[in-house]
Amino acid sequence: MVLIKNGIEKAGSINKLGRELGYRSRVHPGWSIRQILLGYQAFPLDRLTRMAEFLGLSIEEILKHQTKPKAVTIESTKDALMRNGLYCYYPR
């Protein structure tokens, strides 16, 4: 969550972050970022590497904070979003 939050802040919006990471949808380049943020899809390694470069972090440091897929639940996602000030992305 913190990684994506920092990326959104640096890029200026979720759509701009999506473009920085190489997503090319004309309608909503931030859609995949939103899906990752909500725990609906995994963060592809190539996009995660681009995120690390964009934020000036090492990929090794980021990978230390991986979450096991079974630990991603609606409640854990809501809690993490709330803790990081991203409550506008609550899953329904």
XYZ file of N, CA and C in Angstrom:
276
model
N 0.807 -1.186 0.000
C 0.000 0.000 0.000
C 0.857 1.258 0.000
N 1.860 1.288 0.859
C 2.715 2.466 0.960
C 3.432 2.700 -0.363
N 3.874 1.635 -0.983
C 4.566 1.735 -2.265
C 3.670 2.382 -3.314
N 2.446 1.921 -3.421
C 1.515 2.476 -4.403
C 1.136 3.901 -4.028
N 0.923 4.156 -2.745
C 0.596 5.510 -2.300
C 1.714 6.476 -2.682
N 2.966 6.085 -2.428
C 4.100 6.937 -2.791
C 4.180 7.133 -4.302
N 3.883 6.086 -5.055
C 3.885 6.185 -6.512
C 2.827 7.146 -7.016
N 1.625 7.075 -6.439
C 0.538 7.980 -6.829
C 0.924 9.421 -6.505
N 1.490 9.630 -5.325
C 1.887 10.983 -4.927
C 2.962 11.536 -5.853
N 3.945 10.722 -6.203
C 5.025 11.194 -7.074
C 4.514 11.441 -8.496
N 3.681 10.545 -9.012
C 3.181 10.680 -10.376
C 2.117 11.773 -10.494
N 1.344 11.981 -9.435
C 0.305 12.996 -9.457
C -1.104 12.445 -9.523
N -1.268 11.229 -9.993
C -2.586 10.580 -10.016
C -2.389 9.093 -10.291
N -3.440 8.328 -10.058
C -3.362 6.886 -10.305
C -3.217 6.607 -11.807
N -3.848 7.413 -12.651
C -3.709 7.227 -14.098
C -2.297 7.542 -14.569
N -1.709 8.608 -14.021
C -0.333 8.946 -14.399
C 0.643 7.869 -13.928
N 0.390 7.304 -12.752
C 1.230 6.207 -12.274
C 1.115 5.013 -13.212
N -0.103 4.700 -13.625
C -0.295 3.608 -14.575
C 0.510 3.822 -15.854
N 0.511 5.035 -16.347
C 1.300 5.341 -17.556
C 2.791 5.191 -17.287
N 3.256 5.648 -16.116
C 4.678 5.513 -15.755
C 5.106 4.051 -15.730
N 4.180 3.177 -15.329
C 4.503 1.753 -15.224
C 4.277 1.004 -16.531
N 3.825 1.715 -17.552
C 3.700 1.098 -18.863
C 2.316 0.624 -19.248
N 1.309 0.920 -18.438
C -0.056 0.560 -18.814
C -0.547 1.586 -19.829
N -1.156 1.117 -20.918
C -1.453 1.995 -22.045
C -2.921 2.175 -22.373
N -3.821 1.797 -21.515
C -5.242 1.988 -21.779
C -5.532 3.477 -21.948
N -6.251 3.829 -22.998
C -6.609 5.230 -23.209
C -7.667 5.682 -22.204
N -8.557 4.771 -21.869
C -9.673 5.111 -20.995
C -9.230 5.222 -19.538
N -8.494 4.233 -19.049
C -8.140 4.207 -17.630
C -6.833 3.449 -17.415
N -5.692 4.097 -17.659
C -4.406 3.411 -17.467
C -4.144 3.016 -16.015
N -4.876 3.613 -15.085
C -4.702 3.276 -13.676
C -5.540 2.102 -13.217
N -6.316 1.493 -14.129
C -7.196 0.395 -13.746
C -6.410 -0.760 -13.127
N -5.325 -1.150 -13.754
C -4.526 -2.262 -13.214
C -3.926 -1.903 -11.866
N -3.518 -0.652 -11.687
C -2.982 -0.213 -10.395
C -4.074 -0.336 -9.332
N -5.285 0.059 -9.678
C -6.405 -0.050 -8.736
C -6.665 -1.518 -8.389
N -6.617 -2.397 -9.368
C -6.837 -3.822 -9.118
C -5.757 -4.383 -8.194
N -4.523 -3.964 -8.393
C -3.416 -4.388 -7.530
C -3.636 -3.841 -6.121
N -4.001 -2.581 -6.037
C -4.233 -1.928 -4.751
C -5.319 -2.623 -3.946
N -6.352 -3.104 -4.626
C -7.457 -3.775 -3.954
C -7.206 -5.255 -3.707
N -6.068 -5.767 -4.166
C -5.744 -7.167 -3.944
C -6.401 -8.113 -4.926
N -6.958 -7.588 -6.019
C -7.628 -8.428 -7.011
C -6.657 -9.060 -8.002
N -5.484 -8.486 -8.128
C -4.468 -9.094 -8.994
C -3.096 -8.849 -8.387
N -2.167 -9.685 -8.750
C -0.803 -9.560 -8.242
C -0.069 -8.447 -8.987
N 0.999 -7.954 -8.393
C 1.831 -6.935 -9.016
C 2.837 -7.668 -9.904
N 2.738 -7.549 -11.236
C 3.695 -8.238 -12.116
C 5.123 -7.760 -11.834
N 6.065 -8.667 -11.856
C 7.444 -8.345 -11.509
C 8.019 -7.250 -12.399
N 7.712 -7.267 -13.694
C 8.265 -6.226 -14.561
C 7.724 -4.848 -14.189
N 6.461 -4.759 -13.818
C 5.875 -3.473 -13.399
C 6.403 -3.071 -12.022
N 6.608 -4.052 -11.156
C 7.160 -3.777 -9.835
C 8.586 -3.238 -9.962
N 9.345 -3.790 -10.897
C 10.704 -3.308 -11.148
C 10.668 -1.863 -11.638
N 9.722 -1.557 -12.525
C 9.584 -0.175 -13.005
C 9.179 0.758 -11.865
N 8.321 0.267 -10.979
C 7.908 1.066 -9.820
C 9.118 1.362 -8.936
N 9.949 0.354 -8.698
C 11.150 0.544 -7.880
C 12.050 1.608 -8.503
N 12.257 1.531 -9.805
C 13.083 2.524 -10.499
C 12.452 3.912 -10.408
N 11.141 3.990 -10.603
C 10.411 5.259 -10.563
C 10.555 5.924 -9.198
N 10.512 5.118 -8.130
C 10.604 5.652 -6.769
C 12.032 5.704 -6.234
N 12.989 5.183 -6.998
C 14.379 5.196 -6.557
C 14.671 4.210 -5.447
N 13.984 3.079 -5.466
C 14.172 2.026 -4.463
C 14.778 0.793 -5.114
N 15.333 -0.102 -4.290
C 15.847 -1.359 -4.836
C 14.722 -2.397 -4.838
N 14.692 -3.214 -5.865
C 13.673 -4.255 -5.970
C 13.818 -5.259 -4.820
N 15.037 -5.488 -4.371
C 15.268 -6.426 -3.271
C 14.584 -5.949 -1.992
N 14.666 -4.646 -1.730
C 14.023 -4.090 -0.544
C 12.501 -4.240 -0.635
N 11.956 -4.004 -1.804
C 10.514 -4.123 -2.002
C 10.067 -5.573 -1.820
N 10.820 -6.502 -2.360
C 10.437 -7.909 -2.290
C 10.461 -8.462 -0.866
N 11.161 -7.801 0.040
C 11.165 -8.224 1.440
C 9.786 -8.079 2.079
N 8.927 -7.262 1.487
C 7.615 -6.954 2.063
C 6.471 -7.636 1.322
N 6.754 -8.744 0.657
C 5.712 -9.475 -0.062
C 4.643 -9.984 0.910
N 3.433 -10.079 0.391
C 2.319 -10.631 1.154
C 1.926 -11.962 0.532
N 1.721 -12.938 1.356
C 1.269 -14.240 0.860
C -0.149 -14.098 0.316
N -0.457 -14.737 -0.818
C -1.795 -14.609 -1.412
C -2.939 -14.945 -0.457
N -2.747 -15.932 0.406
C -3.813 -16.319 1.334
C -4.071 -15.260 2.406
N -3.100 -14.361 2.595
C -3.258 -13.312 3.605
C -4.062 -12.122 3.076
N -4.306 -12.083 1.785
C -5.054 -10.977 1.181
C -6.551 -11.297 1.249
N -7.234 -10.613 2.157
C -8.679 -10.767 2.307
C -9.321 -9.394 2.163
N -10.624 -9.370 2.057
C -11.320 -8.084 1.960
C -11.049 -7.252 3.211
N -11.107 -7.883 4.370
C -10.881 -7.150 5.619
C -9.443 -6.650 5.739
N -8.463 -7.501 5.395
C -7.066 -7.057 5.495
C -6.785 -5.935 4.497
N -7.416 -6.002 3.334
C -7.250 -4.953 2.337
C -7.854 -3.642 2.830
N -9.076 -3.705 3.383
C -9.716 -2.495 3.920
C -8.878 -1.885 5.035
N -8.359 -2.720 5.926
C -7.533 -2.224 7.026
C -6.277 -1.533 6.507
N -5.617 -2.147 5.537
C -4.397 -1.566 4.978
C -4.689 -0.256 4.246
N -5.795 -0.211 3.506
C -6.170 1.025 2.818
C -6.430 2.140 3.827
N -7.139 1.821 4.889
C -7.458 2.816 5.914
C -6.180 3.324 6.592
N -5.288 2.414 6.959
C -4.039 2.803 7.635
C -3.197 3.734 6.779
N -3.312 3.607 5.457
C -2.462 4.387 4.558
C -3.185 5.546 3.890
N -4.363 5.882 4.388
C -5.088 7.033 3.871
C -5.636 6.849 2.466
N -5.859 5.618 2.062
C -6.382 5.322 0.727
C -7.802 4.792 0.807
N -8.576 5.299 1.760
C -9.920 4.794 2.006
C -10.869 4.982 0.828
N -10.536 5.849 -0.118
C -11.412 6.056 -1.276
C -11.392 4.851 -2.229
N -10.494 3.909 -2.002
C -10.415 2.730 -2.845
C -11.031 1.492 -2.210
N -11.815 1.666 -1.145
C -12.435 0.515 -0.488
C -13.154 -0.378 -1.469
N -12.921 -1.678 -1.381
C -13.722 -2.606 -2.208
C -15.151 -2.674 -1.653
N -16.103 -2.874 -2.522
C -17.515 -2.942 -2.096
C -17.855 -4.296 -1.571
